[in-house]
Coordinates of C-alpha atoms in Angstrom, one line a residue:
Chain L
M1 CA 70.9 136.1 88.7
L2 CA 74.7 134.5 90.0
S3 CA 76.4 136.8 91.4
L4 CA 80.4 137.2 91.5
D5 CA 80.4 136.8 95.4
Q6 CA 78.1 133.7 95.3
L7 CA 80.1 131.8 92.6
L8 CA 83.1 132.2 94.1
E9 CA 81.6 131.5 98.0
I10 CA 81.2 128.0 96.1
L11 CA 84.5 127.7 94.9
A12 CA 85.7 128.0 98.4
E13 CA 83.2 125.8 99.6
C14 CA 83.7 123.5 97.0
S15 CA 88.0 123.5 97.5
G16 CA 88.8 124.4 100.9
D17 CA 90.7 127.3 99.1
Q18 CA 89.5 130.6 100.4
Q19 CA 92.3 131.9 98.6
A20 CA 90.7 133.6 95.0
A21 CA 87.4 134.1 97.2
A22 CA 88.9 137.2 99.2
H23 CA 90.1 139.3 95.7
G24 CA 87.2 139.1 94.6
E25 CA 86.3 141.2 90.2
E26 CA 90.3 140.7 90.4
V27 CA 90.0 137.2 89.4
L28 CA 87.1 137.4 86.5
D29 CA 89.1 136.3 84.1
R30 CA 91.1 133.8 85.8
E31 CA 92.0 130.6 84.8
F32 CA 91.4 128.2 87.1
D33 CA 94.0 126.4 86.6
M34 CA 95.9 129.4 87.7
L35 CA 93.5 130.0 90.6
G36 CA 93.9 126.4 92.7
Y37 CA 90.8 124.9 91.2
D38 CA 90.8 121.7 89.3
S39 CA 88.1 120.1 87.4
L40 CA 87.0 117.9 90.3
V41 CA 86.6 121.5 92.1
L42 CA 84.3 122.3 89.1
L43 CA 82.3 119.4 89.1
E44 CA 81.4 119.8 92.6
T45 CA 80.8 123.4 91.8
S46 CA 78.4 122.2 89.1
A47 CA 76.5 120.2 91.7
Q48 CA 76.6 122.7 94.2
L49 CA 75.4 125.4 91.5
K50 CA 72.2 122.9 91.0
H51 CA 71.5 122.4 94.8
R52 CA 71.5 126.1 95.9
Y53 CA 70.2 128.1 92.7
D54 CA 68.6 125.7 90.9
I55 CA 71.4 126.4 87.5
D56 CA 72.3 123.3 85.2
I57 CA 75.3 123.5 83.8
P58 CA 76.3 119.8 82.7
E59 CA 79.3 118.7 84.0
D60 CA 80.9 117.9 80.5
V61 CA 80.2 122.5 79.8
I62 CA 81.5 123.2 83.4
R63 CA 84.6 121.1 81.9
D64 CA 85.2 123.7 79.6
L65 CA 84.5 126.5 80.9
R66 CA 88.0 128.0 82.0
T67 CA 87.2 131.1 84.3
P68 CA 84.5 132.4 86.7
R69 CA 83.9 135.1 84.1
A70 CA 82.8 131.8 80.9
V71 CA 79.9 130.7 84.4
L72 CA 78.6 133.3 85.5
D73 CA 77.7 134.3 81.4
Y74 CA 77.0 130.4 80.7
A75 CA 74.7 130.8 83.8
N76 CA 73.5 133.9 83.5
V77 CA 72.7 134.1 79.8
P78 CA 70.4 130.9 79.1
A79 CA 68.7 131.3 76.3
E80 CA 71.9 132.2 73.9
R81 CA 72.7 128.3 75.2
D82 CA 70.7 126.9 71.9
Chain R
M1 CA 128.5 87.3 107.7
S2 CA 126.8 87.5 103.7
R3 CA 124.1 89.5 103.0
S4 CA 121.5 89.0 100.4
A5 CA 121.1 92.7 100.1
S6 CA 123.0 94.5 99.1
T7 CA 122.3 98.1 99.5
D8 CA 122.3 99.5 103.0
V9 CA 119.4 100.9 103.5
L10 CA 118.7 104.0 106.5
I11 CA 115.9 105.0 108.4
T12 CA 116.4 108.8 108.5
G13 CA 113.1 110.1 109.5
L14 CA 110.0 109.9 111.8
G15 CA 106.5 110.3 111.7
V16 CA 103.7 109.7 113.8
T17 CA 100.3 109.8 114.5
A18 CA 99.1 107.8 117.7
P19 CA 97.0 107.8 120.5
T20 CA 99.8 108.3 122.1
G21 CA 101.1 111.0 121.1
L22 CA 102.0 113.1 117.7
G23 CA 105.6 113.0 116.6
P24 CA 108.1 110.6 118.0
K25 CA 109.2 112.9 120.8
E26 CA 105.9 112.8 122.3
Y27 CA 105.2 109.1 121.1
W28 CA 108.3 107.3 122.8
N29 CA 108.2 109.6 126.0
T30 CA 104.6 108.2 126.7
T31 CA 105.7 104.4 125.2
L32 CA 108.6 104.7 128.1
A33 CA 106.3 105.9 131.1
G34 CA 103.8 103.2 129.9
G35 CA 101.5 105.8 129.3
Q36 CA 97.5 104.6 128.5
G37 CA 95.9 105.8 125.2
I38 CA 92.9 103.0 124.9
A39 CA 89.5 105.0 126.5
P40 CA 86.3 104.5 125.6
L41 CA 84.9 105.4 122.2
Q42 CA 84.2 109.7 122.7
E43 CA 83.2 110.3 118.8
F44 CA 79.3 108.5 118.9
D45 CA 77.9 107.2 122.2
P46 CA 79.4 103.8 121.8
E47 CA 76.2 102.2 124.3
P48 CA 74.4 100.4 122.0
Y49 CA 77.9 98.7 120.8
T50 CA 79.4 95.4 121.7
A51 CA 83.0 96.8 122.7
R52 CA 83.3 100.6 123.9
L53 CA 86.6 100.8 124.2
A54 CA 89.4 101.8 120.9
G55 CA 92.7 104.1 120.7
Q56 CA 91.7 107.5 119.7
I57 CA 93.7 109.9 118.7
T58 CA 92.1 112.6 120.6
G59 CA 92.8 116.2 120.5
F60 CA 93.4 116.6 116.5
D61 CA 93.1 119.5 114.8
A62 CA 93.6 119.1 110.9
A63 CA 92.7 122.4 109.7
A64 CA 95.8 123.6 112.3
H65 CA 97.6 120.9 110.3
L66 CA 97.0 120.9 106.6
P67 CA 96.1 123.5 104.0
G68 CA 92.5 124.0 103.9
R69 CA 92.2 123.3 100.3
L70 CA 93.1 119.5 101.6
L71 CA 90.0 119.6 103.4
P72 CA 86.9 118.5 101.6
Q73 CA 89.3 116.3 99.9
T74 CA 90.2 113.8 102.2
D75 CA 89.2 111.4 105.5
R76 CA 90.0 111.9 108.6
V77 CA 92.4 108.8 108.0
T78 CA 94.2 110.4 105.0
R79 CA 94.5 113.9 107.0
L80 CA 96.9 111.5 110.1
A81 CA 98.6 110.1 106.6
L82 CA 99.9 113.6 105.5
V83 CA 100.3 115.1 109.2
A84 CA 102.8 112.1 109.6
A85 CA 104.6 112.1 106.2
E86 CA 105.2 116.2 106.9
Q87 CA 107.0 115.3 110.3
A88 CA 108.6 112.9 108.4
L89 CA 110.2 114.0 105.7
E90 CA 111.1 117.4 108.1
D91 CA 112.9 115.8 110.5
A92 CA 114.6 113.7 107.7
Q93 CA 115.5 117.3 106.2
A94 CA 115.4 116.4 103.2
D95 CA 114.0 118.1 100.6
I96 CA 113.0 116.4 97.0
G97 CA 113.3 119.2 95.2
E98 CA 116.2 118.8 95.2
L99 CA 116.5 114.9 95.3
G100 CA 114.5 114.5 92.2
T101 CA 111.2 114.1 92.1
Y102 CA 111.5 110.6 90.1
E103 CA 114.1 109.7 92.6
C104 CA 111.3 110.3 95.9
G105 CA 108.6 107.9 95.6
V106 CA 105.6 106.4 98.8
V107 CA 104.7 103.2 99.7
T108 CA 102.3 102.8 102.3
S109 CA 99.5 100.4 103.6
N110 CA 95.7 100.9 105.0
A111 CA 92.8 98.1 105.0
T112 CA 90.3 100.2 106.0
G113 CA 90.1 103.3 104.0
G114 CA 88.3 106.2 104.1
F115 CA 85.2 105.0 106.7
E116 CA 84.4 108.4 108.1
F117 CA 84.0 110.0 104.9
S118 CA 81.8 107.4 102.8
H119 CA 79.6 107.2 105.7
R120 CA 78.9 110.4 105.5
E121 CA 78.7 110.6 101.6
M122 CA 76.7 107.0 101.4
R123 CA 74.3 109.2 104.2
K124 CA 73.6 111.7 101.4
L125 CA 73.0 109.2 98.5
W126 CA 70.4 107.8 100.6
S127 CA 68.7 110.4 102.3
Q128 CA 68.9 113.4 99.7
G129 CA 70.0 111.8 96.7
P130 CA 73.5 110.5 93.8
Q131 CA 73.8 114.1 93.2
H132 CA 74.4 115.5 96.8
V133 CA 77.1 112.7 97.4
S134 CA 80.7 115.0 97.3
V135 CA 82.9 114.5 94.4
Y136 CA 85.9 113.3 96.4
Q137 CA 84.3 110.2 97.1
C138 CA 85.5 108.8 94.2
F139 CA 88.6 108.5 95.6
A140 CA 88.6 109.5 99.6
W141 CA 87.4 106.2 100.6
F142 CA 90.3 104.1 98.8
Y143 CA 92.8 102.4 100.3
A144 CA 95.6 104.1 97.8
V145 CA 94.9 107.3 98.5
N146 CA 97.5 107.8 101.3
T147 CA 100.3 107.8 99.4
G148 CA 98.4 109.5 96.6
Q149 CA 97.8 112.4 98.8
I150 CA 101.5 111.9 99.9
S151 CA 102.9 112.0 96.5
I152 CA 100.8 115.1 95.2
R153 CA 101.7 117.2 98.0
H154 CA 105.0 116.6 98.3
K155 CA 105.8 115.6 94.9
M156 CA 107.1 112.6 95.1
R157 CA 106.6 111.0 91.6
G158 CA 109.1 108.2 91.3
P159 CA 107.9 104.5 92.2
G160 CA 104.9 104.3 94.2
G161 CA 102.7 101.7 95.8
V162 CA 99.9 101.1 98.0
V163 CA 100.1 97.2 100.1
V164 CA 96.9 95.4 101.3
A165 CA 97.3 92.8 104.1
E166 CA 95.1 93.7 107.0
Q167 CA 97.4 94.1 109.9
A168 CA 101.0 92.5 108.3
G169 CA 100.3 95.5 105.5
G170 CA 102.2 98.0 106.8
L171 CA 105.3 96.0 107.8
D172 CA 104.8 94.7 104.0
A173 CA 105.1 98.3 102.7
I174 CA 108.4 98.7 104.9
G175 CA 109.7 95.1 102.8
L176 CA 108.5 96.6 99.7
A177 CA 109.9 99.8 100.0
R178 CA 113.6 98.4 101.1
R179 CA 112.4 96.4 98.0
T180 CA 112.7 99.7 95.6
I181 CA 115.6 101.4 96.8
N182 CA 117.7 98.0 96.4
R183 CA 116.8 97.6 92.9
G184 CA 117.8 101.1 92.2
R185 CA 115.2 102.5 92.1
G186 CA 114.6 105.6 94.5
R187 CA 116.2 107.3 96.2
L188 CA 114.4 108.1 99.2
M189 CA 111.1 106.8 100.0
L190 CA 108.4 107.5 102.5
T191 CA 106.7 104.4 103.7
G192 CA 104.7 102.3 106.6
G193 CA 101.0 102.8 107.3
V194 CA 97.8 104.9 109.0
E195 CA 94.7 103.5 110.0
S196 CA 91.7 105.0 111.4
S197 CA 87.7 103.9 111.1
F198 CA 86.4 104.7 114.2
D199 CA 82.6 106.4 112.8
P200 CA 79.8 103.9 113.9
W201 CA 80.4 102.1 110.3
G202 CA 83.2 101.3 110.4
W203 CA 83.2 100.2 113.9
V204 CA 80.8 97.8 113.6
S205 CA 83.4 96.3 111.0
H206 CA 86.0 96.0 113.3
L207 CA 83.2 93.8 115.8
A208 CA 82.9 91.9 112.8
S209 CA 86.9 90.0 113.5
G210 CA 84.6 89.0 116.4
A211 CA 87.5 89.1 118.7
V212 CA 87.8 92.7 119.6
S213 CA 87.6 92.9 123.6
T214 CA 84.4 93.9 125.3
A215 CA 85.3 95.0 128.6
T216 CA 85.3 98.0 130.1
D217 CA 88.0 98.6 132.4
P218 CA 90.5 100.2 129.5
A219 CA 93.7 98.7 131.5
G220 CA 91.4 95.0 131.1
A221 CA 90.5 95.0 127.8
Y222 CA 93.3 94.0 125.4
L223 CA 96.0 91.7 127.5
P224 CA 98.6 89.5 124.6
F225 CA 100.4 86.9 126.6
D226 CA 98.0 87.8 129.5
R227 CA 96.0 84.2 131.2
R228 CA 93.2 86.7 131.0
A229 CA 93.7 87.9 126.8
E230 CA 90.4 87.8 125.9
G231 CA 90.8 90.2 122.6
Y232 CA 92.0 92.8 121.0
V233 CA 91.6 96.6 121.2
P234 CA 91.8 98.9 117.9
G235 CA 93.3 101.8 117.8
E236 CA 94.0 104.5 114.9
G237 CA 97.2 106.3 113.7
G238 CA 100.7 104.9 112.4
A239 CA 103.8 105.5 111.6
V240 CA 105.4 107.1 108.1
L241 CA 109.3 106.3 108.1
V242 CA 111.7 108.4 105.4
M243 CA 113.7 105.5 103.8
E244 CA 117.1 106.5 101.7
E245 CA 119.6 104.4 100.4
A246 CA 122.6 104.9 102.5
D247 CA 125.5 106.1 99.8
A248 CA 122.6 109.3 98.5
A249 CA 121.6 110.2 102.5
R250 CA 125.5 110.0 102.8
A251 CA 125.7 112.9 100.3
R252 CA 123.4 115.0 101.4
S253 CA 123.4 117.0 105.0
G254 CA 120.6 115.7 106.7
R255 CA 120.2 114.0 109.5
A256 CA 121.7 110.9 111.7
P257 CA 119.9 108.1 110.6
Y258 CA 118.0 106.1 113.3
G259 CA 118.9 102.5 112.0
R260 CA 118.9 100.6 109.3
I261 CA 116.1 97.9 107.3
T262 CA 118.4 94.7 106.8
G263 CA 115.8 92.6 106.3
H264 CA 111.9 91.5 105.3
A265 CA 110.2 88.4 104.9
S266 CA 106.1 87.5 104.8
T267 CA 104.5 84.1 104.5
F268 CA 100.9 83.0 104.4
D269 CA 99.4 80.7 106.7
P270 CA 97.6 77.1 105.4
A271 CA 93.6 77.3 105.6
P272 CA 91.8 76.6 107.8
G273 CA 91.7 72.7 108.5
V274 CA 95.3 72.2 106.6
P275 CA 98.0 70.5 108.9
R276 CA 100.7 72.1 107.7
P277 CA 102.2 74.7 110.9
P278 CA 101.1 79.0 111.0
G279 CA 102.9 80.6 108.6
L280 CA 104.7 82.8 111.3
Q281 CA 108.3 81.1 112.2
R282 CA 108.8 80.8 108.7
A283 CA 108.4 84.8 108.2
I284 CA 110.8 84.9 111.3
E285 CA 113.9 82.7 110.2
L286 CA 113.2 83.9 106.4
A287 CA 113.4 87.3 107.2
L288 CA 117.0 86.9 109.9
A289 CA 118.0 85.1 106.3
D290 CA 117.9 88.5 105.1
A291 CA 119.7 90.3 107.8
G292 CA 122.3 87.7 107.3
L293 CA 121.7 87.2 110.7
Q294 CA 122.1 84.0 112.9
P295 CA 119.0 84.2 116.4
D296 CA 121.1 84.9 118.8
A297 CA 121.9 88.4 117.3
V298 CA 118.5 89.6 117.9
D299 CA 118.3 91.7 121.2
L300 CA 114.3 92.6 120.9
V301 CA 111.3 91.4 119.5
V302 CA 108.2 93.6 119.2
A303 CA 105.2 91.2 119.3
D304 CA 102.7 91.0 117.1
A305 CA 100.6 90.6 120.9
A306 CA 97.3 89.2 119.8
G307 CA 95.2 89.3 122.5
V308 CA 93.5 86.2 121.7
P309 CA 94.9 83.2 123.1
E310 CA 95.0 81.1 120.3
L311 CA 97.0 83.5 118.4
D312 CA 99.0 84.4 121.6
A313 CA 100.1 80.7 121.9
Q314 CA 100.7 81.0 118.2
E315 CA 103.4 83.6 118.2
A316 CA 104.5 82.2 121.3
A317 CA 105.3 78.8 119.4
A318 CA 107.4 80.4 117.0
L319 CA 109.6 82.6 118.7
R320 CA 110.3 79.6 121.3
A321 CA 110.9 77.7 118.0
V322 CA 113.8 80.2 116.8
F323 CA 115.2 81.2 119.8
G324 CA 114.6 79.1 123.3
P325 CA 111.9 79.6 126.2
F326 CA 112.7 82.7 127.5
G327 CA 114.8 83.5 124.5
V328 CA 114.5 86.9 124.1
P329 CA 113.1 90.1 125.5
V330 CA 109.8 90.6 123.8
C331 CA 108.0 94.2 124.0
A332 CA 104.3 94.8 123.3
P333 CA 103.9 98.1 122.7
K334 CA 100.6 97.7 121.0
T335 CA 99.2 97.3 124.7
M336 CA 98.9 101.3 125.3
V337 CA 97.3 101.7 122.0
G338 CA 95.8 98.9 121.0
R339 CA 95.8 97.2 117.5
L340 CA 96.0 99.9 114.8
M341 CA 95.8 97.7 111.8
A342 CA 98.2 98.8 108.7
G343 CA 99.3 101.6 111.3
G344 CA 100.9 99.0 114.0
G345 CA 103.9 97.5 112.3
P346 CA 106.0 100.6 111.1
L347 CA 104.5 102.2 115.0
D348 CA 106.0 99.3 116.1
V349 CA 108.9 99.7 113.6
V350 CA 109.9 103.4 115.3
C351 CA 109.8 102.0 118.7
A352 CA 112.2 99.3 117.6
L353 CA 114.9 102.1 116.1
L354 CA 114.2 104.4 119.2
A355 CA 114.6 101.5 121.5
L356 CA 118.3 100.7 119.4
R357 CA 118.9 104.5 119.9
D358 CA 118.3 104.9 123.6
G359 CA 119.2 101.2 125.0
V360 CA 115.3 101.5 126.3
I361 CA 112.6 98.8 126.1
P362 CA 109.8 100.4 126.6
P363 CA 107.3 98.0 129.3
A364 CA 104.3 96.6 127.9
V365 CA 101.5 98.0 130.6
N366 CA 98.1 96.3 132.8
I367 CA 99.4 92.8 131.9
G368 CA 99.3 90.4 135.4
E369 CA 100.5 87.4 135.0
L370 CA 101.5 85.2 131.7
A371 CA 100.1 82.1 130.4
E372 CA 102.3 79.4 131.8
D373 CA 102.8 77.5 128.1
H374 CA 104.2 80.8 126.4
R375 CA 107.1 80.6 128.3
V376 CA 108.4 84.0 126.8
D377 CA 110.4 87.2 128.3
L378 CA 107.9 89.9 128.3
V379 CA 108.9 93.2 129.3
R380 CA 106.6 94.7 131.3
D381 CA 105.7 97.2 134.2
E382 CA 108.9 98.8 134.0
P383 CA 111.5 99.4 130.8
R384 CA 113.9 97.6 130.8
F385 CA 117.6 99.4 130.1
G386 CA 121.0 97.6 128.1
P387 CA 123.0 98.0 124.9
L388 CA 120.7 96.6 122.1
S389 CA 121.6 96.1 118.1
T390 CA 119.2 94.5 116.6
A391 CA 115.4 93.7 116.8
L392 CA 112.3 91.4 114.9
V393 CA 109.5 93.4 115.2
L394 CA 106.3 91.1 114.3
A395 CA 103.2 91.7 112.7
R396 CA 100.0 89.1 111.5
G397 CA 97.2 89.8 109.9
A398 CA 93.7 88.2 109.8
G399 CA 93.3 85.9 106.7
G400 CA 97.2 84.8 107.2
F401 CA 99.7 87.2 106.4
N402 CA 102.4 86.9 109.1
S403 CA 105.3 89.8 107.8
A404 CA 108.7 90.1 109.6
V405 CA 111.3 92.7 109.4
V406 CA 114.5 93.0 111.1
V407 CA 115.6 96.7 112.5
E408 CA 119.4 97.4 113.5
R409 CA 121.8 100.5 114.6
P410 CA 123.5 102.3 112.0
L411 CA 127.0 101.6 111.6
S412 CA 129.1 103.5 113.5

């Protein structure tokens, strides 16, 4: 299971911006755009999820996941993908 | 006196990241005092390399100057450029939102890109695999990235550009920014150049020029016009300047201008073996013509100061041809910091502006006996005081680039 904290930590590292990470659950449903995370941060996050947790979210999929909750849902419910 | 360019173009803000100081004030104080910014390489062991001295910016803490968000996506060179740009805008008291985002643009020069960033990512590529390469590699290495990051950060969405012309590019960027304003396409431009490429891979690339000094004594390594000249010392950093159309600058309550950019020209040398003269003299003559000035109006030349005997001789010959033997005071502030590639010309323009403002020519350092044939009036050891109204700044780049910029005091 990928936790919100783990995801926020990766987002913070990939973007260099710690602010969203400090807000925890409050940001679950905020859009990445509003949090200041652009498409490149999400691409970098996709690579880091693979390296650290062996979680596969292809680049063309993560691009369309708009919120931290959407990423967690995708990462943690792999059976529903097909 | 007629001027070919109808628009009066002012410099109203300065940003400096140099081995002799962060910010124009520290740079200028150190420069007038004949400070020494050249030292053995500090970031890695230079022992295996043929050359070991560089002009380095020490103790630069990017996190103290920039938001965290910009750190994972920037090389050192871009961090330095962003700091210089911010300084310049603050110095000019320019509010981009007020001036209009599409009225303000950025033109910078860079010759080596983001070497350290690329080197690190290439190591990951070959040792860990392609999935480990940072996504920011796509732009962090690129010559154009300084212009892009400055433009994004300050929301300067007007005319943008990047000039690559080896070590002459910084002056050409200033020329292009001026042309942009002259054509009515922008009211405020950030322009200049910053360079930094002193990781081991970057260092090897500098050494490939074959002209980097192998001396080990910082005071004896880079001696332009000196009889002992035998190469140059690379340096890092540069300068970013705020340039404004004069009426637009007067219309807002900014600071008093440092000076005006009234002429620019660039030329290209003939191919090796072709029996035509080098292009530097023509660049000087064209820049003076652009400014509507005769040679006797020039009070100061900030020389390219190659430090390579043959190139020094070419520059001295061009100066003699235009100004006569010992015909104009020559200033070589690069002797304190080394050659900053695309950053060198803009830093020398800052030097010229401050020299005109204060009526003082900073000294070249470490210079002993000049090569007799040069017959140039090189200001050295001590600053030289006296009223100055016009300066000519020269830069040359490997491969045949020549550029000249004319700087004048503001109209009173």
